[in-house]
Amino acid sequence: MGKGRVHHDPKFSYTDSYSGREVHRLTDYLGHSNHFYFTDPCWFNDGRSFVFTSQRENSGNLFRYDLDDGKITQMTDMNTHGRPGGCLSVANQAVYFGQGRKIIELKLDSLEERVVLEYEGEMDMRGRANPTADGKYLCTNLMENIPEEGKSVSFAYSRFVEFFEKRPLSQIARIEVATGKLEVVHEDRRYLGHINTSPTQADILTFCQEGPWNRVDQRMWRLNIQTGEAWKIRDQEGQNIAVGHEYWFADGEHIGYHGRPRDGKGNHVFGLLKYDNSNHREVNFPFHSTHFHSLDENMMVGDGNRWGGTNAKPFIQLFKWDGEQYVGPKILSYHRSTFNDQHAHCHPRFTPDGKSILYSSDLTSYANMYLVDIGDFDSLPDLTEDTDGGR
């Protein structure tokens, strides 16, 4: 065990029984391995390498995966049972991650670590350290500590509704990478989260008022980290619509999201718009997935739902814009994941060249990462109501 150690997990590829596509399992270890959250940057080396999280030898650490040869390189040497995450800065050629009350810079090539900030304030550090496009700042969120009322088992989203209802003081802060200087640029008495910096606009990020989608007044917001100006993205006032899972397109100017009626009656929608609310398009989208991702409006990937549920559709699915509507879904692969905590959320995401989909699944008990080429969209089989997802 140790930083710089190289692993070679057994290579394994198989033909998906639904789509006929060749699926490549990238990891195989007696511990969970998963890529970063689908909105968090992880790619470098011209899209041929990425950073991921893996629990090996009874500890969770960050690792590098090289697609060209399958080499896995350990990047950190932490003694933790958790699953550390982070965000990559192409501008700085570094990954930024949290460890306790510290934010650490990890250089991609040398694996040298530097403490950017050791937070000494009274708030809890809640968010990932998202780098700005120019690499000058990290943006994260802080929240007042809310003690638990009695002992409880902690699991993903276990206090989600509680935080929403208690409306804690929440802050969005920018941290100067060179000096570690922290400055609060926005605060509110709401449960704030889902901070995502634009990949091209250095002063712009999106954040959300977190909570159950159908109960949140206004989910999506944009923030200028230099001026502190915040405003609504896709105004929901007076409308029977709940939206979320907002993400940046590759151009760093457009934002994608999906949603559904607050009362649960009617079809879902998929929408896109520029961060200034211009170029807005929202279309009927009668399909369900837990997450969606795309590089632009032309093709989108979804992860269906969990295996084992009623009418389960546990497939990696593709949708294509034909100029009027989204055609699909087409089956790319059968993921069969349980969605039990974040490591088993598929979080499918396009490779930077748009040719393949990376996702995680625990269909083999431990979560592993999978890569599958898209190929010809039209040759993929349709996902219909009659498709059996319970094999």
Short mmCIF file of C-alpha atoms in Angstrom, two decimals:
data_model
loop_
_atom_site.label_atom_id
_atom_site.label_comp_id
_atom_site.label_asym_id
_atom_site.label_seq_id
_atom_site.Cartn_x
_atom_site.Cartn_y
_atom_site.Cartn_z
CA MET A 1 0.00 0.00 0.00
CA GLY A 2 1.15 3.56 -0.65
CA LYS A 3 1.17 6.54 -2.93
CA GLY A 4 2.54 5.71 -6.38
CA ARG A 5 1.80 2.01 -6.16
CA VAL A 6 0.56 0.55 -9.45
CA HIS A 7 -2.33 -1.90 -9.67
CA HIS A 8 -3.31 -3.98 -12.67
CA ASP A 9 -6.85 -5.22 -12.12
CA PRO A 10 -7.75 -8.21 -14.33
CA LYS A 11 -9.03 -7.04 -17.69
CA PHE A 12 -12.50 -8.26 -18.52
CA SER A 13 -14.81 -7.47 -21.43
CA TYR A 14 -18.14 -9.00 -22.30
CA THR A 15 -20.96 -8.62 -24.77
CA ASP A 16 -24.06 -7.00 -23.31
CA SER A 17 -26.97 -9.43 -23.66
CA TYR A 18 -29.41 -6.66 -24.62
CA SER A 19 -27.48 -4.29 -26.87
CA GLY A 20 -24.71 -6.48 -28.22
CA ARG A 21 -22.16 -3.79 -27.31
CA GLU A 22 -18.84 -4.76 -25.80
CA VAL A 23 -18.63 -3.60 -22.18
CA HIS A 24 -15.24 -3.20 -20.51
CA ARG A 25 -15.01 -3.64 -16.75
CA LEU A 26 -12.19 -1.34 -15.69
CA THR A 27 -11.76 -2.40 -12.05
CA ASP A 28 -12.01 -5.67 -10.14
CA TYR A 29 -11.13 -5.56 -6.46
CA LEU A 30 -12.69 -6.69 -3.17
CA GLY A 31 -13.73 -3.16 -2.34
CA HIS A 32 -15.82 -0.48 -4.01
CA SER A 33 -14.44 1.51 -6.94
CA ASN A 34 -16.40 4.35 -8.51
CA HIS A 35 -15.79 7.40 -10.66
CA PHE A 36 -16.46 10.92 -9.39
CA TYR A 37 -19.95 12.38 -9.20
CA PHE A 38 -21.14 13.07 -12.73
CA THR A 39 -20.83 16.87 -12.41
CA ASP A 40 -17.31 16.79 -10.92
CA PRO A 41 -14.39 17.15 -13.36
CA CYS A 42 -12.11 14.12 -13.41
CA TRP A 43 -10.59 13.84 -16.93
CA PHE A 44 -7.07 14.80 -18.00
CA ASN A 45 -4.31 13.66 -20.37
CA ASP A 46 -6.46 14.58 -23.40
CA GLY A 47 -9.33 12.50 -22.04
CA ARG A 48 -7.28 9.31 -21.79
CA SER A 49 -6.92 9.35 -18.00
CA PHE A 50 -9.21 10.11 -15.08
CA VAL A 51 -9.19 10.20 -11.27
CA PHE A 52 -11.47 7.90 -9.30
CA THR A 53 -12.14 6.60 -5.80
CA SER A 54 -11.39 3.08 -4.62
CA GLN A 55 -11.40 1.24 -1.31
CA ARG A 56 -8.38 -1.02 -1.28
CA GLU A 57 -6.52 -2.66 1.59
CA ASN A 58 -9.11 -1.39 4.07
CA SER A 59 -8.73 2.29 3.14
CA GLY A 60 -10.35 4.71 0.73
CA ASN A 61 -8.02 6.63 -1.59
CA LEU A 62 -7.81 8.47 -4.89
CA PHE A 63 -6.43 6.65 -7.91
CA ARG A 64 -5.53 7.41 -11.51
CA TYR A 65 -6.84 5.24 -14.34
CA ASP A 66 -5.10 5.22 -17.73
CA LEU A 67 -7.39 3.96 -20.48
CA ASP A 68 -4.57 3.16 -22.91
CA ASP A 69 -3.02 0.40 -20.81
CA GLY A 70 -5.41 -0.12 -17.88
CA LYS A 71 -2.80 0.98 -15.35
CA ILE A 72 -4.17 2.05 -11.96
CA THR A 73 -1.94 4.32 -9.87
CA GLN A 74 -2.61 5.14 -6.24
CA MET A 75 -2.49 8.91 -5.76
CA THR A 76 -3.08 9.35 -2.01
CA ASP A 77 -2.18 7.44 1.13
CA MET A 78 -5.08 8.12 3.48
CA ASN A 79 -6.11 5.89 6.33
CA THR A 80 -9.87 6.25 6.02
CA HIS A 81 -12.81 3.92 5.54
CA GLY A 82 -14.68 6.60 3.63
CA ARG A 83 -14.80 7.23 -0.08
CA PRO A 84 -12.88 10.43 -0.77
CA GLY A 85 -13.99 12.47 -3.74
CA GLY A 86 -12.62 15.54 -5.41
CA CYS A 87 -12.55 17.79 -8.43
CA LEU A 88 -9.82 18.08 -11.03
CA SER A 89 -8.45 21.38 -12.32
CA VAL A 90 -7.02 21.15 -15.82
CA ALA A 91 -5.61 24.67 -15.44
CA ASN A 92 -3.60 23.65 -12.37
CA GLN A 93 -3.05 20.00 -13.31
CA ALA A 94 -4.18 19.07 -9.82
CA VAL A 95 -7.01 17.43 -7.90
CA TYR A 96 -8.58 19.17 -4.90
CA PHE A 97 -10.13 17.12 -2.13
CA GLY A 98 -11.21 17.44 1.47
CA GLN A 99 -9.68 15.63 4.43
CA GLY A 100 -11.31 16.54 7.72
CA ARG A 101 -11.29 20.34 7.85
CA LYS A 102 -8.52 20.63 5.28
CA ILE A 103 -8.66 21.18 1.54
CA ILE A 104 -5.67 19.62 -0.17
CA GLU A 105 -4.10 20.15 -3.58
CA LEU A 106 -2.73 16.99 -5.21
CA LYS A 107 -0.55 17.42 -8.29
CA LEU A 108 -1.34 14.93 -11.04
CA ASP A 109 2.21 14.12 -12.11
CA SER A 110 4.35 14.43 -8.98
CA LEU A 111 1.55 13.44 -6.52
CA GLU A 112 2.85 16.23 -4.31
CA GLU A 113 0.29 17.38 -1.74
CA ARG A 114 -0.21 20.87 -0.35
CA VAL A 115 -2.73 22.06 2.22
CA VAL A 116 -4.57 24.94 0.58
CA LEU A 117 -6.81 25.64 3.58
CA GLU A 118 -7.24 24.35 7.11
CA TYR A 119 -10.64 25.71 8.06
CA GLU A 120 -10.92 27.04 11.61
CA GLY A 121 -14.40 28.54 11.49
CA GLU A 122 -17.48 27.32 13.31
CA MET A 123 -19.36 26.13 10.24
CA ASP A 124 -19.17 22.60 8.84
CA MET A 125 -17.46 22.11 5.49
CA ARG A 126 -20.12 20.38 3.43
CA GLY A 127 -19.21 20.61 -0.24
CA ARG A 128 -16.53 19.45 -2.60
CA ALA A 129 -13.82 21.95 -3.57
CA ASN A 130 -14.81 22.97 -7.09
CA PRO A 131 -12.04 24.79 -9.01
CA THR A 132 -12.81 27.75 -11.23
CA ALA A 133 -12.00 27.50 -14.94
CA ASP A 134 -8.87 29.63 -14.55
CA GLY A 135 -7.65 27.65 -11.54
CA LYS A 136 -7.48 30.72 -9.27
CA TYR A 137 -10.20 29.76 -6.81
CA LEU A 138 -11.90 26.81 -5.19
CA CYS A 139 -15.59 27.11 -4.36
CA THR A 140 -17.32 25.17 -1.63
CA ASN A 141 -20.22 25.44 0.78
CA LEU A 142 -20.33 25.75 4.56
CA MET A 143 -23.26 25.02 6.84
CA GLU A 144 -23.96 25.58 10.49
CA ASN A 145 -23.70 22.48 12.61
CA ILE A 146 -27.03 20.90 13.49
CA PRO A 147 -26.61 18.34 16.29
CA GLU A 148 -28.47 15.07 15.91
CA GLU A 149 -31.36 14.45 18.26
CA GLY A 150 -30.27 11.07 19.55
CA LYS A 151 -28.17 8.36 17.98
CA SER A 152 -28.89 7.18 14.46
CA VAL A 153 -27.28 5.21 11.66
CA SER A 154 -25.77 7.48 9.04
CA PHE A 155 -26.39 6.70 5.39
CA ALA A 156 -26.74 8.62 2.14
CA TYR A 157 -29.37 11.36 2.46
CA SER A 158 -30.30 10.21 5.97
CA ARG A 159 -30.68 13.84 7.15
CA PHE A 160 -31.71 15.31 3.81
CA VAL A 161 -35.28 16.25 4.74
CA GLU A 162 -34.23 17.36 8.24
CA PHE A 163 -31.71 19.86 6.87
CA PHE A 164 -34.24 21.18 4.38
CA GLU A 165 -36.86 21.73 7.06
CA LYS A 166 -34.50 23.33 9.61
CA ARG A 167 -33.22 25.91 7.12
CA PRO A 168 -29.66 26.12 8.46
CA LEU A 169 -27.39 29.06 7.78
CA SER A 170 -25.51 28.06 4.64
CA GLN A 171 -22.66 29.86 2.94
CA ILE A 172 -20.88 29.63 -0.40
CA ALA A 173 -17.22 30.51 -0.16
CA ARG A 174 -14.42 31.07 -2.62
CA ILE A 175 -10.90 30.10 -1.60
CA GLU A 176 -7.84 31.58 -3.28
CA VAL A 177 -5.69 28.63 -4.36
CA ALA A 178 -2.39 30.48 -4.01
CA THR A 179 -2.97 31.80 -0.48
CA GLY A 180 -5.84 29.83 1.05
CA LYS A 181 -7.75 33.03 1.74
CA LEU A 182 -11.45 32.24 2.25
CA GLU A 183 -14.19 34.73 1.47
CA VAL A 184 -17.94 34.13 1.85
CA VAL A 185 -19.66 35.34 -1.31
CA HIS A 186 -23.24 34.24 -0.64
CA GLU A 187 -25.29 33.07 2.33
CA ASP A 188 -28.89 32.20 3.09
CA ARG A 189 -30.99 30.47 5.72
CA ARG A 190 -31.64 27.53 3.46
CA TYR A 191 -30.05 24.16 2.84
CA LEU A 192 -27.67 24.97 -0.05
CA GLY A 193 -25.64 22.53 -2.10
CA HIS A 194 -24.76 21.09 -5.51
CA ILE A 195 -22.10 23.73 -6.26
CA ASN A 196 -20.80 23.42 -9.82
CA THR A 197 -18.30 25.84 -11.32
CA SER A 198 -18.53 26.50 -15.05
CA PRO A 199 -15.78 24.69 -17.01
CA THR A 200 -15.17 27.83 -19.12
CA GLN A 201 -16.56 30.90 -17.26
CA ALA A 202 -14.16 31.63 -14.41
CA ASP A 203 -16.54 33.83 -12.39
CA ILE A 204 -19.69 31.72 -12.65
CA LEU A 205 -21.05 28.77 -10.70
CA THR A 206 -24.42 27.18 -10.15
CA PHE A 207 -25.83 26.08 -6.81
CA CYS A 208 -29.15 24.83 -5.57
CA GLN A 209 -31.58 25.22 -2.73
CA GLU A 210 -31.43 21.60 -1.65
CA GLY A 211 -34.28 19.42 -0.49
CA PRO A 212 -37.11 17.28 -1.87
CA TRP A 213 -37.63 18.59 -5.39
CA ASN A 214 -41.39 18.96 -5.04
CA ARG A 215 -41.02 21.05 -1.86
CA VAL A 216 -38.21 23.40 -2.88
CA ASP A 217 -39.48 26.81 -3.99
CA GLN A 218 -36.66 27.53 -6.44
CA ARG A 219 -34.04 24.85 -7.04
CA MET A 220 -31.48 26.28 -9.48
CA TRP A 221 -29.41 29.44 -9.01
CA ARG A 222 -26.44 31.11 -10.64
CA LEU A 223 -23.80 33.02 -8.66
CA ASN A 224 -21.07 35.44 -9.75
CA ILE A 225 -18.26 34.76 -7.28
CA GLN A 226 -16.67 38.17 -7.87
CA THR A 227 -19.75 40.34 -7.31
CA GLY A 228 -21.86 38.02 -5.14
CA GLU A 229 -24.81 38.55 -7.46
CA ALA A 230 -27.17 35.55 -7.41
CA TRP A 231 -30.26 34.96 -9.52
CA LYS A 232 -32.71 32.26 -10.42
CA ILE A 233 -32.12 29.83 -13.24
CA ARG A 234 -35.36 28.58 -14.80
CA ASP A 235 -37.81 30.47 -12.58
CA GLN A 236 -40.27 28.05 -10.92
CA GLU A 237 -42.46 30.66 -9.24
CA GLY A 238 -46.15 29.84 -9.51
CA GLN A 239 -45.52 26.77 -11.65
CA ASN A 240 -46.29 23.12 -11.04
CA ILE A 241 -42.76 22.00 -11.87
CA ALA A 242 -39.94 20.46 -9.85
CA VAL A 243 -36.50 20.45 -11.50
CA GLY A 244 -32.98 19.47 -10.60
CA HIS A 245 -29.76 17.54 -11.28
CA GLU A 246 -28.54 20.59 -13.15
CA TYR A 247 -25.21 20.20 -14.94
CA TRP A 248 -22.99 22.20 -17.26
CA PHE A 249 -22.66 21.38 -20.94
CA ALA A 250 -19.07 21.17 -22.19
CA ASP A 251 -19.27 24.76 -23.48
CA GLY A 252 -19.58 26.04 -19.91
CA GLU A 253 -22.42 28.34 -20.95
CA HIS A 254 -25.45 26.06 -21.20
CA ILE A 255 -27.04 24.10 -18.37
CA GLY A 256 -29.09 20.91 -18.66
CA TYR A 257 -31.68 19.70 -16.16
CA HIS A 258 -34.64 17.38 -15.88
CA GLY A 259 -37.89 17.65 -13.96
CA ARG A 260 -41.44 16.60 -13.35
CA PRO A 261 -44.72 18.08 -12.09
CA ARG A 262 -44.71 18.78 -8.36
CA ASP A 263 -47.99 16.89 -7.96
CA GLY A 264 -46.65 13.84 -9.81
CA LYS A 265 -49.28 14.11 -12.54
CA GLY A 266 -48.03 14.40 -16.10
CA ASN A 267 -44.86 13.77 -18.05
CA HIS A 268 -41.31 14.60 -17.18
CA VAL A 269 -39.40 17.33 -19.00
CA PHE A 270 -35.83 17.92 -20.10
CA GLY A 271 -34.60 21.47 -20.34
CA LEU A 272 -31.57 23.49 -21.32
CA LEU A 273 -30.70 27.18 -21.18
CA LYS A 274 -27.77 29.55 -20.96
CA TYR A 275 -26.72 30.69 -17.51
CA ASP A 276 -28.32 34.10 -18.22
CA ASN A 277 -31.67 32.33 -18.85
CA SER A 278 -31.54 32.94 -22.61
CA ASN A 279 -31.85 30.22 -25.26
CA HIS A 280 -34.29 28.32 -23.05
CA ARG A 281 -35.81 25.11 -24.40
CA GLU A 282 -37.91 22.71 -22.35
CA VAL A 283 -39.44 19.67 -24.00
CA ASN A 284 -41.79 16.91 -23.06
CA PHE A 285 -39.68 13.97 -21.93
CA PRO A 286 -41.83 10.97 -20.94
CA PHE A 287 -38.90 8.89 -19.67
CA HIS A 288 -37.47 8.32 -16.21
CA SER A 289 -33.87 8.10 -15.09
CA THR A 290 -32.26 8.91 -11.78
CA HIS A 291 -29.55 10.98 -13.51
CA PHE A 292 -28.92 12.40 -16.96
CA HIS A 293 -25.73 13.72 -18.53
CA SER A 294 -24.66 15.17 -21.86
CA LEU A 295 -21.94 17.26 -23.44
CA ASP A 296 -24.51 19.28 -25.37
CA GLU A 297 -28.15 19.02 -26.42
CA ASN A 298 -27.60 16.45 -29.18
CA MET A 299 -27.25 13.20 -27.25
CA MET A 300 -28.02 12.39 -23.63
CA VAL A 301 -27.40 9.42 -21.38
CA GLY A 302 -29.62 8.27 -18.50
CA ASP A 303 -29.35 5.46 -15.96
CA GLY A 304 -32.97 4.34 -15.69
CA ASN A 305 -33.71 3.10 -12.19
CA ARG A 306 -32.50 0.53 -9.75
CA TRP A 307 -32.62 -3.19 -10.29
CA GLY A 308 -35.17 -5.04 -8.23
CA GLY A 309 -37.90 -2.42 -8.10
CA THR A 310 -41.34 -2.57 -9.61
CA ASN A 311 -41.08 -2.45 -13.41
CA ALA A 312 -37.32 -2.00 -13.06
CA LYS A 313 -35.48 -0.48 -16.02
CA PRO A 314 -31.87 -0.77 -14.86
CA PHE A 315 -30.27 0.18 -18.19
CA ILE A 316 -27.77 2.73 -19.42
CA GLN A 317 -29.97 4.55 -21.93
CA LEU A 318 -29.30 6.94 -24.80
CA PHE A 319 -31.51 9.69 -26.23
CA LYS A 320 -30.91 11.70 -29.40
CA TRP A 321 -32.34 15.07 -30.44
CA ASP A 322 -33.90 14.95 -33.92
CA GLY A 323 -34.70 18.64 -34.15
CA GLU A 324 -38.14 18.37 -32.58
CA GLN A 325 -37.94 15.80 -29.80
CA TYR A 326 -35.67 13.30 -28.09
CA VAL A 327 -35.68 9.92 -29.80
CA GLY A 328 -35.19 6.89 -27.59
CA PRO A 329 -34.48 5.47 -25.23
CA LYS A 330 -31.98 3.08 -26.78
CA ILE A 331 -30.33 0.41 -24.63
CA LEU A 332 -26.57 0.75 -24.38
CA SER A 333 -26.02 -1.73 -21.54
CA TYR A 334 -27.67 -3.47 -18.63
CA HIS A 335 -26.20 -2.03 -15.43
CA ARG A 336 -28.36 -3.87 -12.82
CA SER A 337 -27.10 -1.59 -10.04
CA THR A 338 -28.81 -1.25 -6.65
CA PHE A 339 -28.18 2.51 -6.22
CA ASN A 340 -27.31 1.74 -2.60
CA ASP A 341 -25.36 4.86 -1.62
CA GLN A 342 -23.28 7.01 -3.96
CA HIS A 343 -20.74 4.37 -4.98
CA ALA A 344 -23.55 2.31 -6.53
CA HIS A 345 -25.23 5.23 -8.30
CA CYS A 346 -24.38 4.70 -11.95
CA HIS A 347 -23.85 8.42 -12.62
CA PRO A 348 -23.23 7.75 -16.33
CA ARG A 349 -21.09 10.36 -18.04
CA PHE A 350 -19.70 10.84 -21.51
CA THR A 351 -15.99 10.62 -22.16
CA PRO A 352 -14.67 14.01 -23.32
CA ASP A 353 -14.66 12.91 -26.97
CA GLY A 354 -18.33 11.93 -26.74
CA LYS A 355 -17.69 8.41 -28.03
CA SER A 356 -18.13 6.32 -24.86
CA ILE A 357 -20.00 6.19 -21.56
CA LEU A 358 -18.34 5.65 -18.18
CA TYR A 359 -20.53 4.40 -15.34
CA SER A 360 -20.38 2.54 -12.03
CA SER A 361 -22.43 -0.46 -10.88
CA ASP A 362 -22.49 -2.98 -8.04
CA LEU A 363 -23.98 -5.78 -10.11
CA THR A 364 -21.05 -7.97 -8.97
CA SER A 365 -21.64 -7.07 -5.26
CA TYR A 366 -18.76 -4.59 -5.13
CA ALA A 367 -19.11 -1.42 -7.18
CA ASN A 368 -16.85 -1.29 -10.20
CA MET A 369 -16.44 1.01 -13.18
CA TYR A 370 -17.52 0.16 -16.71
CA LEU A 371 -16.84 1.71 -20.11
CA VAL A 372 -18.85 1.07 -23.27
CA ASP A 373 -18.55 2.61 -26.73
CA ILE A 374 -21.70 4.20 -28.12
CA GLY A 375 -21.20 3.27 -31.77
CA ASP A 376 -24.13 3.74 -34.13
CA PHE A 377 -27.14 5.07 -32.21
CA ASP A 378 -29.75 3.76 -34.65
CA SER A 379 -28.47 0.19 -34.44
CA LEU A 380 -29.11 0.00 -30.68
CA PRO A 381 -32.30 -1.77 -29.50
CA ASP A 382 -35.25 0.25 -28.21
CA LEU A 383 -36.12 0.19 -24.53
CA THR A 384 -39.88 -0.39 -24.28
CA GLU A 385 -42.40 -1.03 -21.54
CA ASP A 386 -42.13 -4.71 -22.39
CA THR A 387 -38.36 -4.87 -21.92
CA ASP A 388 -37.61 -7.18 -19.01
CA GLY A 389 -35.18 -5.49 -16.64
CA GLY A 390 -35.31 -8.18 -13.97
CA ARG A 391 -33.09 -10.85 -15.40
#
